[in-house]
Short mmCIF file of C-alpha atoms and ligand atoms in Angstrom, two decimals:
data_model
loop_
_atom_site.label_atom_id
_atom_site.label_comp_id
_atom_site.label_asym_id
_atom_site.label_seq_id
_atom_site.Cartn_x
_atom_site.Cartn_y
_atom_site.Cartn_z
CA MET F 1 4.06 -1.78 26.04
CA ASP F 2 4.84 -4.78 23.83
CA LYS F 3 8.28 -4.96 21.69
CA MET F 4 7.00 -3.91 18.51
CA THR F 5 5.02 -1.03 19.83
CA LYS F 6 8.12 0.22 21.57
CA SER F 7 10.32 0.24 18.39
CA LEU F 8 7.73 2.43 16.55
CA PRO F 9 8.21 6.21 16.29
CA GLU F 10 5.94 8.34 18.40
CA ASN F 11 3.77 9.67 15.41
CA SER F 12 2.92 5.92 14.69
CA PHE F 13 0.19 6.45 17.08
CA ARG F 14 -1.71 9.02 15.55
CA ARG F 15 -5.05 8.50 13.59
CA LEU F 16 -4.27 9.34 9.91
CA SER F 17 -5.94 11.71 7.59
CA LEU F 18 -7.26 11.17 4.30
CA LYS F 19 -5.50 12.02 1.03
CA MET F 20 -7.05 11.62 -2.64
CA VAL F 21 -5.68 9.37 -5.18
CA GLN F 22 -7.41 9.41 -8.41
CA GLY F 23 -10.78 10.48 -6.61
CA VAL F 24 -10.52 8.22 -3.87
CA PRO F 25 -9.64 9.27 -0.26
CA LEU F 26 -6.99 6.85 1.14
CA ARG F 27 -5.06 6.92 4.20
CA LYS F 28 -2.26 9.59 3.95
CA THR F 29 0.55 7.11 4.23
CA THR F 30 -1.08 4.93 1.52
CA ALA F 31 -1.78 7.95 -0.72
CA GLU F 32 1.82 9.21 -0.31
CA ASN F 33 3.43 6.08 -0.99
CA PHE F 34 1.29 4.95 -3.87
CA GLU F 35 3.74 4.51 -6.71
CA PRO F 36 5.04 1.21 -5.71
CA ILE F 37 1.44 -0.01 -5.07
CA ALA F 38 0.26 1.00 -8.59
CA ASN F 39 3.32 -0.70 -10.00
CA PHE F 40 3.20 -3.80 -8.00
CA GLN F 41 3.97 -7.04 -10.03
CA ALA F 42 1.21 -9.50 -9.87
CA ARG F 43 1.90 -13.22 -10.77
CA PRO F 44 -0.55 -15.53 -12.68
CA ASP F 45 -0.93 -17.90 -9.74
CA ASP F 46 -1.89 -15.19 -7.34
CA LEU F 47 -5.12 -14.95 -5.63
CA LEU F 48 -6.41 -11.40 -4.66
CA ILE F 49 -8.99 -10.91 -2.01
CA ALA F 50 -10.52 -7.69 -2.64
CA SER F 51 -13.47 -6.03 -0.76
CA TYR F 52 -14.57 -2.60 0.70
CA PRO F 53 -13.44 -2.58 4.35
CA LYS F 54 -15.64 -4.47 6.69
CA ALA F 55 -17.65 -6.73 4.19
CA GLY F 56 -16.23 -10.11 5.47
CA THR F 57 -12.64 -10.17 4.20
CA THR F 58 -11.11 -11.88 7.16
CA TRP F 59 -13.72 -14.42 6.89
CA ILE F 60 -13.02 -15.13 3.15
CA LEU F 61 -9.36 -15.18 3.97
CA GLU F 62 -9.64 -17.89 6.54
CA ILE F 63 -11.74 -19.88 4.36
CA VAL F 64 -9.24 -19.69 1.40
CA ASP F 65 -6.49 -20.70 3.91
CA MET F 66 -8.64 -23.78 5.13
CA ILE F 67 -9.09 -24.76 1.58
CA ASP F 68 -5.53 -24.43 0.76
CA ASN F 69 -4.62 -26.38 3.71
CA GLU F 70 -7.21 -29.06 2.95
CA GLY F 71 -8.81 -28.29 6.41
CA ASP F 72 -5.61 -28.48 8.45
CA VAL F 73 -6.36 -26.14 11.39
CA GLU F 74 -2.94 -26.34 12.96
CA LYS F 75 -1.47 -24.95 9.55
CA CYS F 76 -4.04 -22.05 9.47
CA LYS F 77 -2.74 -20.98 13.01
CA ARG F 78 0.79 -20.66 11.73
CA ALA F 79 0.59 -16.73 11.92
CA PRO F 80 -2.02 -13.93 12.35
CA THR F 81 -4.32 -13.08 9.55
CA PHE F 82 -2.20 -9.83 8.64
CA VAL F 83 0.81 -11.92 8.43
CA ARG F 84 -0.59 -15.03 6.16
CA PHE F 85 -2.07 -12.48 3.82
CA PRO F 86 0.08 -9.41 2.72
CA PHE F 87 -2.34 -6.23 2.75
CA LEU F 88 -1.11 -4.73 -0.35
CA GLU F 89 -1.69 -1.02 0.14
CA ILE F 90 -0.76 -0.85 3.67
CA SER F 91 2.11 1.68 4.60
CA PRO F 92 3.16 1.01 8.19
CA PRO F 93 5.72 3.04 10.03
CA PRO F 94 9.19 1.42 9.76
CA PRO F 95 10.36 -1.02 10.74
CA VAL F 96 7.26 -2.86 9.74
CA LYS F 97 7.35 -3.54 6.12
CA PRO F 98 4.74 -2.12 3.52
CA GLY F 99 2.34 -4.61 2.18
CA VAL F 100 3.63 -4.68 -1.21
CA GLU F 101 7.36 -5.48 0.11
CA GLU F 102 5.73 -8.54 2.20
CA ALA F 103 4.11 -9.72 -0.93
CA ASP F 104 7.24 -9.32 -3.18
CA ASN F 105 9.26 -11.61 -0.61
CA MET F 106 6.44 -14.22 -0.46
CA PRO F 107 6.78 -17.42 -2.48
CA SER F 108 4.00 -18.45 -4.97
CA PRO F 109 1.08 -19.28 -4.84
CA ARG F 110 0.46 -15.87 -3.05
CA ARG F 111 -2.88 -14.86 -1.40
CA LEU F 112 -3.02 -11.12 -1.26
CA LYS F 113 -5.77 -8.69 0.51
CA THR F 114 -6.70 -5.32 -0.94
CA HIS F 115 -9.60 -2.67 -0.14
CA LEU F 116 -8.58 -0.77 -3.41
CA PRO F 117 -11.56 0.06 -5.59
CA PHE F 118 -11.23 -1.48 -8.97
CA HIS F 119 -9.75 1.32 -10.81
CA LEU F 120 -6.76 1.62 -8.31
CA VAL F 121 -6.04 -2.30 -8.14
CA PRO F 122 -2.36 -2.69 -9.85
CA LYS F 123 -2.89 -3.22 -13.49
CA SER F 124 -0.68 -6.33 -13.43
CA PHE F 125 -3.38 -8.28 -11.65
CA TRP F 126 -5.53 -7.74 -14.97
CA GLU F 127 -2.64 -8.38 -17.22
CA LYS F 128 -1.49 -11.55 -15.51
CA ASN F 129 -5.14 -12.66 -15.49
CA SER F 130 -4.77 -13.50 -11.68
CA LYS F 131 -7.99 -14.82 -9.92
CA VAL F 132 -9.78 -12.30 -7.62
CA ILE F 133 -12.32 -13.22 -5.10
CA TYR F 134 -14.58 -10.00 -4.36
CA VAL F 135 -16.86 -10.01 -1.16
CA ALA F 136 -19.62 -7.47 -0.82
CA ARG F 137 -21.88 -6.76 2.10
CA ASN F 138 -25.09 -4.66 2.13
CA ALA F 139 -24.52 -1.07 2.73
CA LYS F 140 -26.25 -0.57 5.97
CA ASP F 141 -24.57 -3.27 7.88
CA ASN F 142 -21.30 -2.45 6.32
CA ALA F 143 -21.79 1.19 7.41
CA VAL F 144 -22.36 0.08 11.10
CA SER F 145 -19.44 -2.21 11.32
CA TYR F 146 -17.07 0.45 9.62
CA TYR F 147 -18.19 2.84 12.22
CA TYR F 148 -17.18 0.62 15.11
CA PHE F 149 -13.97 -0.31 13.16
CA ASP F 150 -13.03 3.23 13.06
CA LYS F 151 -13.25 3.68 16.73
CA LEU F 152 -11.11 0.72 17.46
CA ASN F 153 -8.51 1.04 14.65
CA GLN F 154 -6.33 4.15 15.87
CA ARG F 155 -4.90 4.53 12.34
CA GLN F 156 -8.31 5.44 10.83
CA PRO F 157 -9.73 8.99 11.01
CA GLU F 158 -12.02 9.66 13.89
CA PRO F 159 -15.60 8.45 13.02
CA GLY F 160 -17.38 11.17 15.14
CA THR F 161 -20.90 10.17 16.25
CA TRP F 162 -22.85 7.61 14.29
CA GLU F 163 -24.95 10.35 12.77
CA GLU F 164 -21.92 12.33 11.47
CA TYR F 165 -20.23 8.84 10.36
CA LEU F 166 -23.47 7.99 8.36
CA GLU F 167 -23.40 11.29 6.51
CA LYS F 168 -19.61 10.58 5.62
CA PHE F 169 -20.15 7.09 4.69
CA MET F 170 -22.90 8.39 2.08
CA GLN F 171 -20.76 10.87 0.70
CA GLY F 172 -17.81 8.37 0.37
CA ASN F 173 -15.69 10.61 2.73
CA VAL F 174 -14.20 7.68 4.51
CA ALA F 175 -10.95 5.72 3.93
CA TRP F 176 -10.98 3.68 0.65
CA GLY F 177 -14.00 5.91 -0.62
CA SER F 178 -17.40 5.37 -1.82
CA TRP F 179 -19.17 1.88 -0.88
CA TYR F 180 -21.35 2.60 -3.81
CA ASP F 181 -18.48 2.97 -6.40
CA HIS F 182 -16.64 0.03 -4.92
CA VAL F 183 -19.33 -2.56 -5.19
CA LYS F 184 -20.43 -1.59 -8.53
CA GLY F 185 -16.84 -1.09 -10.00
CA PHE F 186 -16.08 -4.88 -9.30
CA TRP F 187 -19.54 -6.01 -10.51
CA GLU F 188 -19.49 -4.32 -13.71
CA LYS F 189 -15.99 -6.04 -14.55
CA LYS F 190 -16.66 -9.23 -13.04
CA ASP F 191 -17.30 -11.08 -16.31
CA GLN F 192 -14.19 -9.47 -17.97
CA HIS F 193 -11.76 -11.13 -15.65
CA GLN F 194 -11.55 -13.89 -13.31
CA ILE F 195 -13.39 -12.30 -10.48
CA LEU F 196 -15.82 -14.48 -8.08
CA TYR F 197 -17.91 -12.06 -6.74
CA MET F 198 -19.29 -13.22 -3.17
CA PHE F 199 -21.92 -11.83 -0.62
CA TYR F 200 -21.67 -11.75 3.01
CA GLU F 201 -25.44 -12.45 3.34
CA ASP F 202 -25.14 -15.68 1.23
CA MET F 203 -22.32 -16.80 3.36
CA LYS F 204 -24.31 -16.38 6.43
CA GLU F 205 -27.27 -17.85 4.95
CA ASN F 206 -25.50 -21.10 3.41
CA PRO F 207 -21.74 -21.28 4.40
CA GLU F 208 -21.55 -24.80 2.99
CA ARG F 209 -22.89 -23.68 -0.43
CA GLU F 210 -20.42 -20.66 -0.40
CA VAL F 211 -17.49 -22.83 0.55
CA ARG F 212 -18.16 -25.03 -2.12
CA LYS F 213 -18.23 -21.92 -4.59
CA VAL F 214 -14.84 -20.69 -3.42
CA MET F 215 -13.30 -24.54 -3.88
CA LYS F 216 -14.58 -24.60 -7.33
CA PHE F 217 -13.08 -21.22 -8.15
CA LEU F 218 -9.82 -22.41 -6.77
CA GLU F 219 -10.07 -25.99 -8.51
CA LYS F 220 -10.09 -27.85 -5.44
CA ASN F 221 -12.53 -30.74 -4.79
CA LEU F 222 -12.29 -31.55 -1.00
CA PRO F 223 -14.61 -34.22 0.51
CA ASP F 224 -17.80 -33.31 2.78
CA HIS F 225 -16.01 -33.89 5.93
CA ILE F 226 -13.27 -31.36 5.13
CA ASN F 227 -16.09 -28.97 4.05
CA SER F 228 -17.74 -29.28 7.47
CA LYS F 229 -14.26 -28.83 9.13
CA ILE F 230 -13.69 -25.65 7.26
CA ILE F 231 -17.32 -24.16 8.21
CA GLN F 232 -16.64 -25.16 11.58
CA HIS F 233 -13.33 -23.41 11.89
CA THR F 234 -14.57 -20.39 9.88
CA SER F 235 -17.75 -19.73 12.05
CA PHE F 236 -18.13 -16.46 13.77
CA SER F 237 -17.92 -18.08 17.25
CA ALA F 238 -14.71 -19.99 16.37
CA MET F 239 -12.93 -17.11 14.53
CA LYS F 240 -13.76 -14.72 17.57
CA GLU F 241 -11.83 -17.14 19.97
CA ASN F 242 -8.97 -17.76 17.53
CA PRO F 243 -6.07 -15.30 18.24
CA MET F 244 -4.73 -15.99 14.78
CA ALA F 245 -8.00 -14.83 13.28
CA ASN F 246 -9.41 -11.91 15.69
CA TYR F 247 -6.53 -9.34 15.52
CA SER F 248 -5.84 -9.77 19.27
CA THR F 249 -2.15 -9.97 18.56
CA MET F 250 -2.37 -6.53 16.97
CA PRO F 251 -0.69 -3.98 19.39
CA PRO F 252 -3.64 -2.21 21.29
CA ALA F 253 -1.98 1.06 20.34
CA PHE F 254 -3.12 0.42 16.87
CA PHE F 255 -6.19 -1.67 17.53
CA ASP F 256 -7.94 -0.83 20.69
CA GLN F 257 -10.04 -3.81 21.66
CA SER F 258 -11.05 -2.95 25.13
CA SER F 259 -14.63 -1.90 24.31
CA ILE F 260 -15.19 -3.14 20.77
CA SER F 261 -14.11 -6.44 19.54
CA PHE F 262 -12.74 -6.78 15.73
CA MET F 263 -15.07 -10.00 15.72
CA ARG F 264 -17.88 -7.66 16.78
CA LYS F 265 -21.43 -9.23 15.96
CA GLY F 266 -21.07 -11.00 12.39
CA GLU F 267 -24.62 -10.82 11.74
CA VAL F 268 -26.95 -9.49 8.84
CA GLY F 269 -29.39 -7.00 9.99
CA ASP F 270 -27.49 -5.37 13.09
CA TRP F 271 -28.17 -2.03 11.07
CA LYS F 272 -31.57 -2.03 12.69
CA ASN F 273 -30.12 -1.31 15.86
CA HIS F 274 -28.59 1.65 14.53
CA PHE F 275 -30.42 3.36 11.92
CA SER F 276 -33.44 5.82 13.29
CA ALA F 277 -36.35 5.85 11.07
CA ASP F 278 -35.41 9.12 9.66
CA GLN F 279 -31.87 7.91 8.75
CA ASN F 280 -33.19 5.09 7.19
CA LYS F 281 -35.65 7.11 4.89
CA VAL F 282 -32.69 9.45 3.92
CA PHE F 283 -30.22 6.63 3.34
CA GLU F 284 -32.78 4.67 1.09
CA GLU F 285 -33.65 7.59 -0.85
CA ASP F 286 -29.92 8.32 -1.43
CA TYR F 287 -29.14 4.67 -2.17
CA LYS F 288 -31.61 4.50 -5.09
CA LYS F 289 -30.08 7.33 -6.63
CA LYS F 290 -26.47 6.05 -6.15
CA MET F 291 -27.52 2.58 -7.44
CA ALA F 292 -29.91 3.44 -10.31
CA GLY F 293 -29.20 1.40 -13.47
CA SER F 294 -26.96 -1.30 -11.82
CA SER F 295 -28.18 -4.92 -11.85
CA LEU F 296 -26.45 -5.30 -8.48
CA THR F 297 -28.87 -5.87 -5.73
CA PHE F 298 -28.36 -6.82 -1.80
CA ARG F 299 -30.30 -8.37 0.86
CA THR F 300 -30.46 -6.30 4.32
CA GLU F 301 -32.10 -9.31 5.95
CA ILE F 302 -31.96 -12.83 5.55
P1 A3P U 1 -19.39 -6.77 12.42
O1 A3P U 1 -18.73 -5.53 12.72
O2 A3P U 1 -20.80 -6.63 11.90
O3 A3P U 1 -19.42 -7.79 13.38
P2 A3P U 1 -13.55 -7.40 7.70
O4 A3P U 1 -12.76 -8.79 7.77
O5 A3P U 1 -13.76 -7.22 6.06
O6 A3P U 1 -12.96 -6.33 8.37
O7 A3P U 1 -14.85 -7.47 8.32
C1 A3P U 1 -15.22 -7.56 9.48
C2 A3P U 1 -16.68 -7.93 9.75
O8 A3P U 1 -16.91 -9.22 9.40
C3 A3P U 1 -17.00 -7.83 11.27
O9 A3P U 1 -18.39 -7.49 11.20
C4 A3P U 1 -16.95 -9.29 11.71
O10 A3P U 1 -17.31 -9.50 12.89
C5 A3P U 1 -17.46 -9.86 10.62
N1 A3P U 1 -16.93 -11.31 10.52
C6 A3P U 1 -15.69 -11.96 10.68
N2 A3P U 1 -15.67 -13.33 10.54
C7 A3P U 1 -16.94 -13.56 10.62
C8 A3P U 1 -17.41 -14.97 10.27
N3 A3P U 1 -16.81 -16.11 10.62
N4 A3P U 1 -18.78 -14.99 10.52
C9 A3P U 1 -19.44 -13.79 10.31
N5 A3P U 1 -19.02 -12.56 10.29
C10 A3P U 1 -17.64 -12.44 10.28
#
């Protein structure tokens, strides 16, 4: 057992149940400590990376770090993702510090991570006009990725069978709530704030174009050879092998990667290997209803 795991109380290793905060099921520890999260003080030069879980958050974080460090790979390997980027709403068992405390202690300019839906993001981000990068992924691949993640992450509720899980996903009865509300929530507000809305499928299709978009948003103009270095370092194969990006430094008592890797497949269209024809039909009918009236569209293959 590693040092960090040994120092934690016994109940740290239980899967957490969900508890509602303003209509959104969140992990119990987050829901019960929500006040400091809601009151978190953003700074104008913060960058918030927001997403529904499993949309490609870790990928965008690595791209942002490479842009900040102008392609210096060694600097980006200074610490694991979860240390470089405080996860705002995470409330781990002591002695590990809550995300908001980690963020408070961080010098500017800060790069912060959240999975909170738009209406639960601390208000100060909008008051301070901080920049936000939102990344979204098509619902089918997102659901498959989340199912496997809930198997490996021992702090998430038990996912059950794929069939059971898909039902819960469609009902929004999973941690951080409804995918449909989440992606629509940021989409509807993107023009009222400094929000760059990105798609996982676009990043897979043309990483060079998408990295340029992020650079422009961060007001950085780096030469082509640095852009190439960023794409290489943030490719799926490179990140899968990078211990500072693949969560292999997370104690196995929390992240059990013995049979499923955090960097699992990294593809568009893996849903086809999981959805039965019947599941696909039911999912699509329900999807149409939930997304009706929204101009937001996704690609489920590229
Ligand atoms: P899969 O489970 O489909 O493989 P998040 O960081 O939001 O938790 O998202 C994790 C998902 O993004 C996983 O999807 C992971 O493999 C994928 N991912 C991470 N880095 C990636 C990269 N560089 N390229 C493509 N996909 C990546």
